[in-house]
Amino acid sequence: MSSINIKSLNKYYGKTHVIKDFSLDIKDQSFTTLVGPSGCGKSTLLRMIAGLEEINSGTISIDDREVNDLSPKDRNIAMVFQSYALYPHMTVFDNMAFGLKLEKRSKEEINERVLEAAKTLQIQDYLERKPKQLSGGQRQRVAIGRAITRKPQVFLFDEPLSNLDAALRVQMRIELAKLHEQLNTTMVYVTHDQTEAMTLSNEIVVLDQGEISQQGDPIELYNKPSNLFVAGFIGSPKMNFIPAQYKSSSSESTEVEALGTNLVLPKKTTSQSDEKVTFGIRPEDIHITAESDHDWESKAFVVEKLGSNTFIYLEHDNEPVVVEAPGDSPVKVGDTIKVKFDLDRSNLFNSQNTNIIG
Amino acid sequence: MKKITFTSVLSQLLLLFFVVAWIVPTFGLFISSLRDKDVLAISGWWTSFTTTEINEIYRTEGKDAQIKDGNYYFIKSNLFDGGQEKEIFRFGVTSKNIDEYEVGETALFKDQTEITVFENGDYVWKSKEEFKKKKGKRIFVSAKSPPSFTLDNYKEVLLKEGLGQAFLNTLAVALPATLIPLIICSYFAYALTWMKFYGRDILLATIIASLVVPLQMCLIPVLTIYNDFGALFGVSAKSFPGIWMAHTGFGLASTTFLLWNFLKTLPSEMIEAARVDGATHYDTFIKIVVPLSIPSFASIFILQFLWVWNDLLVGLVFLDKHPSEIILTAKLKELLGSRGENWEILTTGAFVSMTVPLFIFFSLQRYFIRGLVAGSIKG
């Protein structure tokens, strides 16, 4: 058992309130990702869990034990840093054995544990090398290996893949997922990359300015973002936001005016006093059509062909509206495109407080 | 190929200028220290590589050396008393015309005696009458002197003048006075860089501020405190431990500052990783920071060592002048003061005092350069 409970945590840097009355429960053996733009406090939060950052108020408990005043080594955690943070003067073996040697483990046990971790990460061949003789991906494996050898209850990852190139990042992502499967420990992962968050975690916590914006499993966040921030942050390319006028609503449908046309969403909205709303729809929910019952038409000014699919950028009031089309789409720049919205999968947000209304 | 620009040429020329400006006097000092003391006094070191022409005055032997052969009296001898490898090419018998005669020619003195001088200094002085004067006559010679070097000066300086002992004294001052501050300051700099404690920034500001306090200002107050302190325990204030402490104190600020400058370039995530791995501050210092700081330790070692080695003022104030304590720089000054004319001792002594700094510098220079640029490039 190694759940993490955070209760009304606060952190100030001088007068700046970085973490605002933050509460979160991280389940045992879960892979929880803290995601958000830079400066949202996600790394600070992770460092507070690790014990590298002081807590101003509130409590952090690991495994029902309050750890506020414990030093990092007594928290039964291991951390992997963005810059790998290897000890450059030690061999890979010594890097991985450093923590165990400090714990005064026997030589046999150290050997056994390091070799086991090296095998898991496939770095057995590099054990006698120095970090500078390794590539970025190998260094990050060593950093993860250093964490594994100590057999902690909780793994903390601070943007571990952001120093790697794109191909390596995808590969390491898969290995991290495999590792979580193998080790069955709680992992807390900080990233600003929503793809990593979506693919790795079974729980995503979206942070915005020191507060939880939304929390839930990846698909739930994707399909039912609770506000504009989450809707815009999760998914790539991001959801299209189109200003709209609220018309009327019944128990089964809501009518809004957007893009110069009336759209009837087959869903109920929560109470709405203001007329201004934001209509949000993801690129893959906008379909190109030849029929005359299209919702909107516009000129394509950018066409991105990715092979597997094509992103077509239409324009509305100088704001792009992105449409996803199949990879073999014949659309060219300058073509006039007719589209139909999959209104069942669209969302409405309150323009004032940015919360979802339907 | 690097691009040749005006600034690169200028910097190369400047570099060349400084190299020459430093090397030439050092080299001259070295050559001078190897020259014969008589030659050293009358000609520059740059003349010592070529055969030089010198004008000298010698005196012949007096009446005691004369022998009678037939009707004539002769004095046959050598002007140089043997031993010297000079080659005479002209000579004269009056101070008005010192190179009147070609070597091998016969010259006539006013008293009608005749002398013939040969290349190697041999001469034959011939007279009809008996030589009566006890003193010989002056002979002016122009000779060629080939380059000659000798280690006699070193023998003299190291063995006779007490410079050897002074050398050892300086070593006994410099090594501890370099190592003690280095050890203390490395701990201090670590604490200033990686430990959070109340008043850390003020402490750091104090250290930087104390860099500008001139050493001369503190000498006498410190010595007074030493005297009182020494009297308390009945020991002399002027002793080796005393000067070690003095140098440690004077070097503390700059050494700490330089080390702090280096230590803060170490990545903070690495120090944090060590903390998560369970390392205490002491573990982190000994196992992570010290091994990574060797280059900067070496460069600071050189700086502090050179400073202590070349120091005269602190050594004069905190050590006595008797032979078992006098340091090299003080000894050299003494030699200069009492015998301003004995250049060979001064040049040799100066060169002896330079050897250790040169040795230290050349053996640690790769660290020195690495230390100076530490942190400026990503490793």
XYZ file of C-alpha atoms in Angstrom:
737
model
C 0.000 0.000 0.000
C 1.369 3.348 -0.909
C -1.286 5.924 -1.553
C -0.490 9.619 -1.302
C -2.879 11.992 0.410
C -2.429 15.701 0.095
C -4.592 17.942 2.262
C -5.019 21.709 1.869
C -1.426 22.239 0.840
C -0.089 25.769 0.437
C 3.191 27.038 -0.897
C 4.458 30.572 -1.233
C 7.570 31.881 -2.942
C 7.868 35.210 -1.232
C 4.474 36.749 -1.882
C 3.608 34.541 -4.825
C 1.043 31.914 -3.915
C 2.162 28.952 -6.017
C 0.120 26.090 -4.591
C -3.316 27.161 -3.452
C -5.075 25.098 -0.803
C -4.386 21.961 -2.776
C -5.958 18.597 -1.940
C -5.457 15.392 -3.882
C -5.659 11.649 -3.300
C -3.326 9.501 -5.357
C -4.366 5.862 -5.335
C -2.039 2.993 -4.591
C -0.362 1.565 -7.702
C -1.829 4.241 -9.916
C 0.038 6.135 -12.600
C -0.976 9.686 -11.910
C 0.117 12.510 -14.155
C 0.256 16.122 -13.092
C -0.063 18.123 -16.258
C -0.300 21.808 -16.992
C 1.474 24.706 -18.658
C 4.802 25.872 -17.301
C 4.470 27.829 -14.089
C 1.309 26.044 -12.989
C 3.025 24.586 -9.918
C 3.199 20.956 -10.997
C 6.948 20.577 -10.442
C 6.751 22.397 -7.117
C 4.051 19.980 -6.033
C 6.173 16.984 -7.001
C 9.187 18.396 -5.198
C 7.054 18.899 -2.109
C 6.035 15.248 -2.250
C 9.727 14.355 -2.605
C 10.677 16.544 0.343
C 12.924 18.855 -1.637
C 10.647 21.826 -1.123
C 9.314 23.063 2.165
C 5.602 23.043 2.907
C 4.042 26.273 4.166
C 0.820 24.705 5.387
C -1.222 21.557 4.881
C -0.129 17.932 5.027
C 1.278 15.303 2.735
C 0.890 11.669 3.780
C 2.379 8.687 2.081
C 0.824 5.396 3.052
C -1.211 7.132 5.802
C 1.962 8.450 7.400
C 2.466 12.192 7.512
C 5.772 13.002 5.855
C 5.839 16.806 6.162
C 8.951 16.843 8.307
C 10.676 13.754 6.968
C 13.772 14.091 4.814
C 13.550 12.699 1.270
C 15.353 9.475 2.124
C 12.867 8.609 4.871
C 9.845 8.980 2.611
C 10.427 5.776 0.698
C 10.385 7.555 -2.622
C 12.665 7.800 -5.613
C 12.803 10.609 -8.082
C 13.847 10.860 -11.718
C 14.886 14.313 -12.837
C 14.532 16.091 -16.150
C 18.282 16.557 -16.579
C 18.970 12.949 -15.455
C 21.107 14.366 -12.633
C 23.606 11.520 -12.835
C 26.879 11.713 -10.932
C 29.334 12.385 -13.781
C 32.418 11.029 -11.999
C 30.895 7.618 -11.234
C 30.323 4.650 -13.508
C 26.786 3.587 -14.337
C 27.083 0.828 -11.749
C 28.195 3.227 -9.027
C 25.477 5.680 -9.982
C 22.867 2.980 -9.488
C 24.508 1.609 -6.364
C 25.012 4.996 -4.680
C 21.786 4.969 -2.678
C 22.235 1.321 -1.676
C 25.794 1.929 -0.514
C 24.563 4.790 1.649
C 22.017 2.401 3.142
C 24.990 0.148 3.948
C 23.586 -2.852 2.133
C 25.781 -5.896 1.638
C 27.891 -6.153 -1.492
C 25.964 -9.159 -2.766
C 22.646 -7.414 -2.350
C 23.884 -4.280 -4.107
C 25.222 -6.351 -6.983
C 22.041 -8.311 -7.272
C 19.756 -5.297 -7.206
C 21.789 -3.232 -9.644
C 22.047 -6.116 -12.096
C 18.332 -6.756 -11.817
C 17.515 -3.117 -12.531
C 20.058 -3.016 -15.354
C 18.434 -6.071 -16.884
C 14.970 -4.548 -16.672
C 16.207 -1.446 -18.464
C 18.604 -3.293 -20.799
C 21.681 -1.374 -19.759
C 23.760 -4.357 -18.568
C 26.392 -3.631 -21.213
C 27.073 -0.096 -20.031
C 27.615 -0.688 -16.333
C 31.308 0.207 -16.447
C 30.862 3.358 -18.515
C 30.722 6.931 -17.323
C 27.548 8.957 -17.984
C 29.237 11.188 -20.547
C 29.900 8.134 -22.730
C 26.163 7.433 -22.958
C 23.463 8.842 -25.214
C 20.546 10.818 -23.803
C 18.212 7.823 -23.820
C 20.774 5.615 -22.079
C 21.399 8.287 -19.459
C 17.704 8.516 -18.721
C 17.570 4.735 -18.345
C 20.393 4.934 -15.831
C 18.503 7.631 -13.960
C 15.421 5.405 -13.876
C 17.615 2.459 -12.904
C 18.998 4.446 -9.998
C 15.426 4.923 -8.828
C 14.466 1.266 -9.281
C 17.370 -0.229 -7.314
C 16.148 1.402 -4.142
C 12.759 -0.341 -4.476
C 10.729 2.634 -3.326
C 6.989 2.671 -2.736
C 6.544 5.750 -4.862
C 8.271 6.870 -8.034
C 8.328 10.549 -8.831
C 9.104 11.648 -12.382
C 9.840 15.288 -13.132
C 9.458 15.709 -16.904
C 11.832 12.802 -17.507
C 11.401 12.679 -21.265
C 11.529 16.330 -22.234
C 15.296 16.304 -22.887
C 15.002 13.463 -25.391
C 14.348 13.694 -29.109
C 10.912 12.857 -30.451
C 11.575 9.253 -31.506
C 13.323 8.369 -28.263
C 10.550 10.013 -26.280
C 7.959 7.702 -27.837
C 10.149 4.673 -27.136
C 10.832 5.630 -23.517
C 7.137 6.347 -23.046
C 6.316 2.766 -23.929
C 9.058 1.499 -21.632
C 7.770 3.582 -18.751
C 4.311 2.121 -19.281
C 5.837 -1.377 -19.271
C 7.822 -0.547 -16.152
C 4.692 0.516 -14.303
C 3.096 -2.772 -15.294
C 6.120 -4.711 -13.971
C 6.781 -2.870 -10.749
C 3.242 -2.291 -9.569
C 4.130 0.781 -7.576
C 2.603 4.207 -7.360
C 4.014 6.564 -9.917
C 3.563 10.319 -10.014
C 4.558 11.882 -13.267
C 4.910 15.555 -14.095
C 4.790 16.737 -17.679
C 3.634 19.612 -19.834
C 3.137 17.244 -22.744
C -0.495 16.205 -22.967
C 0.369 13.226 -25.216
C 2.540 11.715 -22.472
C -0.219 12.362 -19.976
C -2.867 10.747 -22.164
C -0.849 7.674 -23.091
C 0.802 6.834 -19.781
C -1.582 7.586 -16.997
C -4.674 6.068 -15.553
C -5.333 9.331 -13.738
C -4.639 12.831 -15.014
C -4.636 15.910 -12.828
C -4.739 19.104 -14.850
C -3.241 21.993 -12.923
C -3.831 25.646 -13.615
C -2.148 28.314 -11.490
C -1.703 26.108 -8.459
C -5.180 24.643 -8.467
C -6.763 21.502 -9.863
C -8.625 22.361 -13.016
C -9.911 18.847 -13.557
C -9.023 15.350 -12.491
C -10.024 12.035 -13.977
C -9.067 9.270 -16.357
C -7.672 10.387 -19.730
C -10.701 9.629 -21.916
C -13.061 11.287 -19.481
C -10.942 14.445 -19.620
C -10.884 14.273 -23.383
C -14.599 13.777 -23.831
C -15.942 15.783 -20.947
C -13.578 18.630 -20.179
C -15.021 20.608 -17.320
C -13.809 23.967 -18.585
C -12.181 25.771 -21.489
C -8.685 25.371 -20.001
C -8.842 21.579 -19.894
C -10.637 21.431 -23.236
C -7.876 23.474 -24.810
C -5.039 21.682 -23.052
C -5.995 18.071 -23.710
C -5.968 16.977 -27.329
C -3.778 17.878 -30.258
C -4.504 19.846 -32.317
C -6.586 21.547 -29.705
C -10.336 21.906 -29.659
C -11.799 24.682 -31.802
C -13.453 27.430 -29.792
C -16.072 29.441 -31.627
C -17.930 32.369 -30.036
C -21.695 31.747 -30.091
C -25.002 33.287 -29.070
C -27.276 31.375 -26.740
C -30.802 31.126 -28.123
C -32.959 28.702 -26.214
C -32.906 25.347 -24.550
C -35.269 22.535 -23.695
C -34.798 19.326 -21.739
C -33.393 17.588 -24.833
C -31.698 20.239 -26.903
C -30.027 23.610 -26.921
C -30.035 26.071 -29.760
C -27.162 28.455 -30.321
C -26.148 30.770 -33.141
C -22.590 30.446 -34.341
C -20.762 31.025 -37.618
C -23.839 32.781 -38.909
C -26.063 29.772 -38.570
C -28.287 28.145 -35.980
C -26.947 24.980 -34.401
C -29.117 22.651 -32.351
C -27.131 20.626 -29.864
C -28.926 17.443 -28.801
C -28.069 17.976 -25.126
C -29.445 19.747 -22.131
C -27.582 22.737 -20.781
C -27.274 23.853 -17.227
C -28.802 27.172 -16.358
C -27.581 29.975 -18.547
C -28.238 33.627 -17.866
C -25.731 35.162 -20.255
C -26.244 35.116 -23.998
C -22.564 34.748 -24.829
C -21.268 31.194 -24.895
C -18.294 29.387 -26.472
C -19.006 26.544 -28.821
C -16.242 23.950 -28.661
C -15.716 21.160 -31.145
C -12.700 18.932 -31.795
C -11.155 18.733 -35.295
C -12.170 15.093 -35.754
C -15.824 15.945 -35.060
C -16.035 18.292 -38.029
C -16.753 16.390 -41.230
C -16.302 17.557 -44.794
C -19.450 17.052 -46.752
C -20.681 17.553 -50.304
C -24.329 17.609 -49.268
C -26.305 20.818 -49.230
C -27.258 20.428 -45.570
C -23.810 21.570 -44.426
C -23.490 23.749 -41.332
C -20.748 26.092 -42.546
C -18.421 26.724 -45.445
C -15.090 28.497 -45.681
C -11.807 28.674 -47.580
C -8.883 26.442 -46.608
C -5.819 28.587 -46.041
C -3.449 25.942 -44.708
C -3.478 22.211 -45.429
C -1.222 19.965 -43.333
C -0.827 16.507 -44.800
C 0.458 14.055 -42.206
C -0.095 10.934 -44.243
C -2.405 9.198 -41.811
C -4.675 12.238 -41.747
C -4.885 15.784 -42.999
C -5.514 18.934 -40.984
C -7.298 21.678 -42.854
C -7.262 25.179 -41.405
C -10.370 27.216 -42.155
C -10.812 30.757 -41.011
C -13.468 32.484 -38.985
C -12.953 36.061 -37.764
C -9.190 35.634 -38.166
C -9.318 32.626 -35.841
C -8.450 29.267 -37.361
C -10.940 26.417 -37.280
C -9.158 23.096 -37.694
C -10.811 20.204 -39.491
C -9.432 16.685 -39.548
C -9.798 14.852 -42.830
C -8.530 11.456 -44.044
C -4.928 11.190 -45.188
C -5.851 10.944 -48.831
C -8.074 14.025 -48.779
C -7.803 15.923 -52.100
C -8.341 19.333 -50.482
C -5.950 22.059 -51.623
C -5.208 25.501 -50.273
C -7.810 27.971 -51.500
C -10.572 25.363 -51.909
C -13.917 26.208 -50.404
C -14.834 23.527 -47.917
C -18.325 22.620 -46.742
C -18.438 21.055 -43.305
C -20.965 19.471 -40.972
C -20.497 19.430 -37.187
C -21.053 16.288 -35.128
C -23.103 18.255 -32.613
C -23.549 15.270 -30.327
C -19.842 15.419 -29.513
C -19.563 19.186 -29.213
C -19.467 21.210 -26.007
C -20.774 24.527 -24.830
C -18.883 26.661 -22.348
C -19.830 29.722 -20.388
C -17.750 32.524 -21.874
C -17.539 34.327 -18.569
C -16.390 31.712 -16.058
C -15.206 29.251 -18.773
C -17.057 26.314 -17.194
C -18.843 23.720 -19.271
C -22.588 24.117 -19.596
C -23.408 21.346 -22.013
C 40.111 27.082 -40.899
C 39.472 29.889 -38.515
C 38.659 33.254 -39.933
C 41.437 35.794 -39.606
C 40.029 39.059 -38.383
C 41.554 42.220 -37.094
C 40.651 41.376 -33.507
C 42.034 37.861 -33.717
C 45.316 39.156 -35.114
C 45.381 41.862 -32.464
C 44.748 39.387 -29.669
C 47.441 37.069 -31.027
C 49.914 39.943 -31.161
C 48.989 41.017 -27.649
C 49.438 37.462 -26.469
C 52.817 37.311 -28.150
C 53.777 40.598 -26.534
C 52.874 39.374 -23.064
C 54.602 36.056 -23.578
C 57.782 37.832 -24.655
C 57.477 40.400 -21.883
C 57.308 37.598 -19.310
C 59.696 35.088 -20.797
C 62.610 37.379 -21.645
C 63.385 38.642 -18.098
C 62.907 35.152 -16.679
C 65.237 33.700 -19.243
C 67.753 36.478 -18.616
C 67.626 35.781 -14.931
C 68.277 32.129 -15.586
C 71.246 32.806 -17.884
C 72.686 35.364 -15.482
C 72.534 32.894 -12.645
C 74.697 30.507 -14.663
C 77.392 33.036 -15.577
C 80.666 33.662 -13.943
C 80.360 36.358 -11.335
C 83.120 38.552 -12.806
C 81.640 38.512 -16.292
C 78.171 39.043 -14.867
C 79.192 42.334 -13.343
C 80.464 43.910 -16.561
C 78.275 42.633 -19.404
C 74.644 41.798 -20.032
C 73.343 38.246 -20.162
C 72.551 38.521 -23.869
C 76.277 38.783 -24.645
C 77.010 35.459 -23.027
C 76.104 33.277 -26.023
C 78.634 34.711 -28.402
C 82.366 35.120 -28.226
C 82.830 38.573 -26.810
C 85.699 40.988 -27.022
C 86.852 42.250 -23.695
C 89.549 44.679 -22.736
C 91.401 43.793 -19.595
C 94.406 44.885 -17.651
C 96.939 42.404 -16.310
C 100.219 42.892 -14.545
C 103.365 41.033 -15.327
C 105.448 39.422 -12.639
C 108.147 41.361 -10.892
C 111.885 40.911 -10.528
C 111.610 37.695 -8.547
C 110.622 35.753 -11.634
C 113.553 36.875 -13.802
C 116.044 34.502 -15.226
C 119.301 35.295 -16.956
C 120.006 33.766 -20.312
C 123.146 34.906 -22.095
C 123.367 38.678 -22.112
C 119.721 39.217 -21.459
C 117.364 38.977 -18.535
C 114.000 37.357 -19.172
C 110.657 37.114 -17.383
C 108.550 34.360 -18.952
C 105.090 33.639 -17.614
C 101.384 33.714 -18.450
C 99.145 36.752 -17.947
C 96.140 34.626 -16.983
C 98.011 32.363 -14.568
C 96.648 29.543 -16.719
C 93.115 28.311 -16.366
C 91.293 30.841 -18.524
C 90.176 30.172 -22.029
C 90.625 33.588 -23.475
C 92.205 34.366 -26.773
C 94.277 37.555 -26.971
C 94.361 39.280 -30.321
C 95.818 42.707 -29.540
C 97.706 44.226 -26.663
C 99.254 47.469 -25.546
C 101.632 48.718 -22.927
C 100.302 52.221 -22.283
C 96.842 53.296 -21.176
C 96.772 55.772 -24.036
C 97.033 53.098 -26.676
C 95.731 49.857 -25.305
C 95.611 47.926 -28.583
C 98.782 49.188 -30.224
C 100.297 45.820 -31.059
C 99.174 42.700 -32.886
C 99.538 39.545 -30.844
C 103.026 38.054 -31.356
C 104.585 41.483 -32.054
C 107.201 42.880 -29.796
C 106.422 46.019 -27.826
C 108.834 48.472 -26.411
C 108.512 49.925 -22.941
C 109.780 53.402 -22.109
C 112.717 51.862 -20.302
C 113.754 50.145 -23.524
C 112.740 46.673 -22.358
C 110.832 44.540 -24.858
C 107.811 42.343 -24.384
C 106.115 39.867 -26.654
C 102.594 38.631 -25.778
C 101.145 35.489 -27.337
C 97.547 34.403 -27.999
C 97.223 32.194 -24.968
C 98.545 34.829 -22.563
C 102.129 33.694 -22.529
C 104.597 36.551 -22.607
C 108.301 37.015 -22.831
C 109.761 40.164 -21.315
C 113.308 40.831 -22.319
C 115.786 43.302 -20.868
C 119.464 44.037 -21.207
C 119.718 45.033 -17.600
C 118.515 43.301 -14.537
C 114.866 43.872 -13.564
C 114.821 45.931 -10.418
C 111.173 46.565 -9.627
C 109.245 44.236 -7.385
C 106.012 45.067 -9.171
C 105.521 44.110 -12.773
C 104.248 46.344 -15.559
C 100.697 46.777 -16.691
C 99.721 45.049 -19.917
C 96.497 45.979 -21.690
C 94.978 43.124 -23.657
C 92.039 42.794 -26.008
C 90.854 39.221 -25.768
C 88.086 37.085 -27.173
C 86.140 35.222 -24.536
C 84.087 32.153 -25.595
C 80.682 31.492 -23.917
C 81.116 29.835 -20.594
C 78.621 28.826 -17.963
C 79.082 27.543 -14.463
C 77.074 26.095 -11.628
C 79.344 27.692 -9.047
C 76.742 30.332 -8.174
C 74.212 27.647 -7.301
C 76.741 25.809 -5.174
C 77.532 28.994 -3.368
C 73.944 30.111 -2.856
C 72.482 26.780 -1.847
C 75.284 25.660 0.404
C 77.002 28.743 1.745
C 74.509 31.604 1.839
C 71.810 29.797 3.805
C 69.333 30.040 0.956
C 68.791 26.286 1.076
C 67.470 26.528 4.614
C 65.323 29.520 3.673
C 63.943 27.485 0.798
C 62.884 24.733 3.182
C 61.410 27.297 5.574
C 59.286 28.775 2.799
C 58.092 25.306 1.841
C 57.158 24.688 5.470
C 55.159 27.901 5.407
C 53.580 27.586 1.980
C 52.262 24.015 1.961
C 50.179 24.169 5.173
C 49.222 27.794 4.465
C 47.748 26.615 1.159
C 46.146 23.364 2.246
C 44.519 24.612 5.458
C 42.463 27.393 3.827
C 41.581 25.096 0.927
C 40.148 22.497 3.296
C 38.314 24.972 5.490
C 36.953 26.969 2.567
C 35.701 23.955 0.654
C 33.406 23.096 3.568
C 32.455 26.724 3.930
C 31.713 27.191 0.240
C 29.590 24.026 0.221
C 27.512 25.318 3.101
C 27.116 28.695 1.412
C 26.019 27.073 -1.825
C 23.901 24.081 -0.899
C 22.717 24.445 2.667
C 19.885 26.687 3.678
C 20.464 28.495 6.944
C 19.561 31.781 8.488
C 21.890 34.640 7.543
C 23.499 32.864 4.620
C 23.188 35.784 2.232
C 24.528 38.229 4.799
C 27.496 35.947 5.413
C 28.199 35.769 1.719
C 27.953 39.542 1.377
C 30.382 39.927 4.286
C 32.896 37.659 2.598
C 32.685 39.535 -0.664
C 32.986 42.820 1.198
C 36.057 41.618 3.101
C 37.795 40.976 -0.223
C 38.420 44.697 -0.500
C 40.009 45.115 2.951
C 43.742 45.588 2.404
C 45.914 43.042 4.144
C 48.359 45.691 5.338
C 45.620 47.228 7.455
C 45.173 44.072 9.520
C 48.797 43.059 9.975
C 49.565 44.879 13.194
C 46.218 44.293 14.935
C 46.472 40.587 14.118
C 50.041 40.429 15.378
C 49.012 42.161 18.622
C 46.280 39.611 19.162
C 48.787 36.834 18.432
C 51.229 38.256 20.939
C 48.597 38.438 23.673
C 47.306 35.018 22.790
C 50.810 33.553 22.668
C 51.690 35.122 26.021
C 48.632 33.458 27.506
C 50.054 30.044 26.681
C 53.682 31.053 27.038
C 54.576 30.453 23.395
C 56.168 32.742 20.876
C 53.760 34.557 18.598
C 56.242 34.344 15.784
C 56.139 30.716 14.786
C 55.152 28.510 11.902
C 51.631 27.775 13.219
C 51.227 31.522 13.636
C 52.018 32.304 10.025
C 49.867 29.377 8.841
C 46.943 30.913 10.647
C 47.765 34.360 9.312
C 47.890 33.181 5.714
C 44.753 31.112 6.254
C 42.952 34.162 7.544
C 44.098 36.421 4.747
C 43.261 33.815 2.101
C 39.889 32.829 3.531
C 37.744 35.383 1.740
C 39.155 34.999 -1.749
C 39.383 31.210 -1.538
C 35.807 30.914 -0.301
C 34.582 33.295 -2.943
C 36.303 31.436 -5.789
C 35.111 28.049 -4.569
C 31.583 29.312 -4.030
C 31.655 30.622 -7.578
C 32.571 27.177 -8.827
C 30.276 25.125 -6.602
C 27.184 27.009 -7.612
C 27.764 25.946 -11.205
C 27.207 22.308 -10.225
C 23.699 21.272 -11.266
C 21.275 21.567 -8.382
C 19.300 18.548 -9.575
C 22.380 16.405 -9.024
C 22.670 17.545 -5.420
C 18.949 16.924 -4.959
C 19.269 13.485 -6.516
C 21.910 12.692 -3.921
C 19.551 13.856 -1.189
C 16.766 11.640 -2.503
C 19.288 8.793 -2.666
C 19.734 9.260 1.058
C 22.983 11.208 1.185
C 23.571 13.564 4.087
C 25.266 16.883 3.429
C 28.548 15.322 4.478
C 28.081 12.395 2.073
C 27.159 14.765 -0.724
C 30.207 16.887 -0.029
C 32.718 14.056 0.181
C 31.349 11.729 -2.482
C 29.867 14.104 -5.050
C 31.109 17.659 -4.662
C 34.790 17.095 -3.851
C 35.504 14.664 -6.714
C 33.834 17.053 -9.153
C 35.680 20.076 -7.788
C 39.243 18.780 -8.207
C 39.978 21.128 -11.133
C 38.875 24.186 -9.201
C 40.708 22.993 -6.079
C 43.863 22.699 -8.169
C 43.543 26.167 -9.623
C 42.873 27.700 -6.232
C 45.794 25.712 -4.821
C 48.060 27.303 -7.428
C 46.793 30.814 -6.733
C 47.105 30.552 -2.971
C 50.435 28.740 -3.140
C 51.965 31.369 -5.434
C 50.651 34.112 -3.210
C 52.141 32.585 -0.081
C 55.392 31.612 -1.778
C 56.020 35.090 -3.115
C 54.820 36.845 0.015
C 57.350 38.948 1.887
C 55.282 41.187 4.127
C 53.398 38.561 6.121
C 56.549 36.502 6.406
C 58.482 39.446 7.807
C 55.811 40.295 10.327
C 54.934 36.831 11.558
C 58.315 35.095 11.462
C 61.683 35.892 12.978
C 64.708 36.576 10.843
C 66.964 33.972 12.335
C 68.116 31.246 9.911
C 65.693 28.553 11.107
C 62.656 30.699 10.330
C 63.613 33.200 7.650
C 61.704 32.746 4.421
C 63.149 32.888 0.949
C 61.850 36.304 -0.054
C 63.152 37.847 3.168
C 66.498 36.143 2.672
C 66.749 37.472 -0.866
C 65.991 40.949 0.341
C 68.688 40.555 2.946
C 71.226 39.500 0.329
C 70.282 42.454 -1.803
C 70.555 44.819 1.145
C 73.904 43.741 2.481
C 75.629 43.006 -0.788
C 74.070 45.024 -3.523
C 77.086 44.315 -5.668
C 76.887 40.542 -5.543
C 74.625 40.079 -8.479
C 75.341 36.429 -8.951
C 73.855 35.621 -5.565
C 70.777 37.690 -6.229
C 70.067 36.251 -9.673
C 70.696 32.708 -8.556
C 68.651 33.140 -5.403
C 65.789 34.630 -7.370
C 65.856 31.750 -9.764
C 65.932 29.180 -7.011
C 62.868 30.822 -5.495
C 61.069 30.629 -8.825
C 61.557 26.936 -9.430
C 58.843 25.711 -7.088
C 56.080 27.984 -8.404
C 57.107 27.049 -11.933
C 57.008 23.363 -11.062
C 53.613 23.674 -9.381
C 52.223 25.659 -12.245
C 53.378 23.342 -14.983
C 52.308 20.187 -13.192
C 48.821 21.547 -12.449
C 48.302 23.828 -15.429
C 45.730 21.650 -17.167
C 43.580 21.956 -14.055
C 44.329 25.635 -13.887
C 42.944 26.297 -17.323
C 39.996 24.001 -16.740
C 39.346 25.712 -13.422
C 39.377 29.167 -14.939
C 36.797 28.247 -17.548
C 34.820 25.967 -15.229
C 31.114 26.265 -15.777
C 31.428 28.347 -18.894
C 30.798 25.399 -21.159
C 28.376 22.532 -20.855
C 30.360 19.457 -19.840
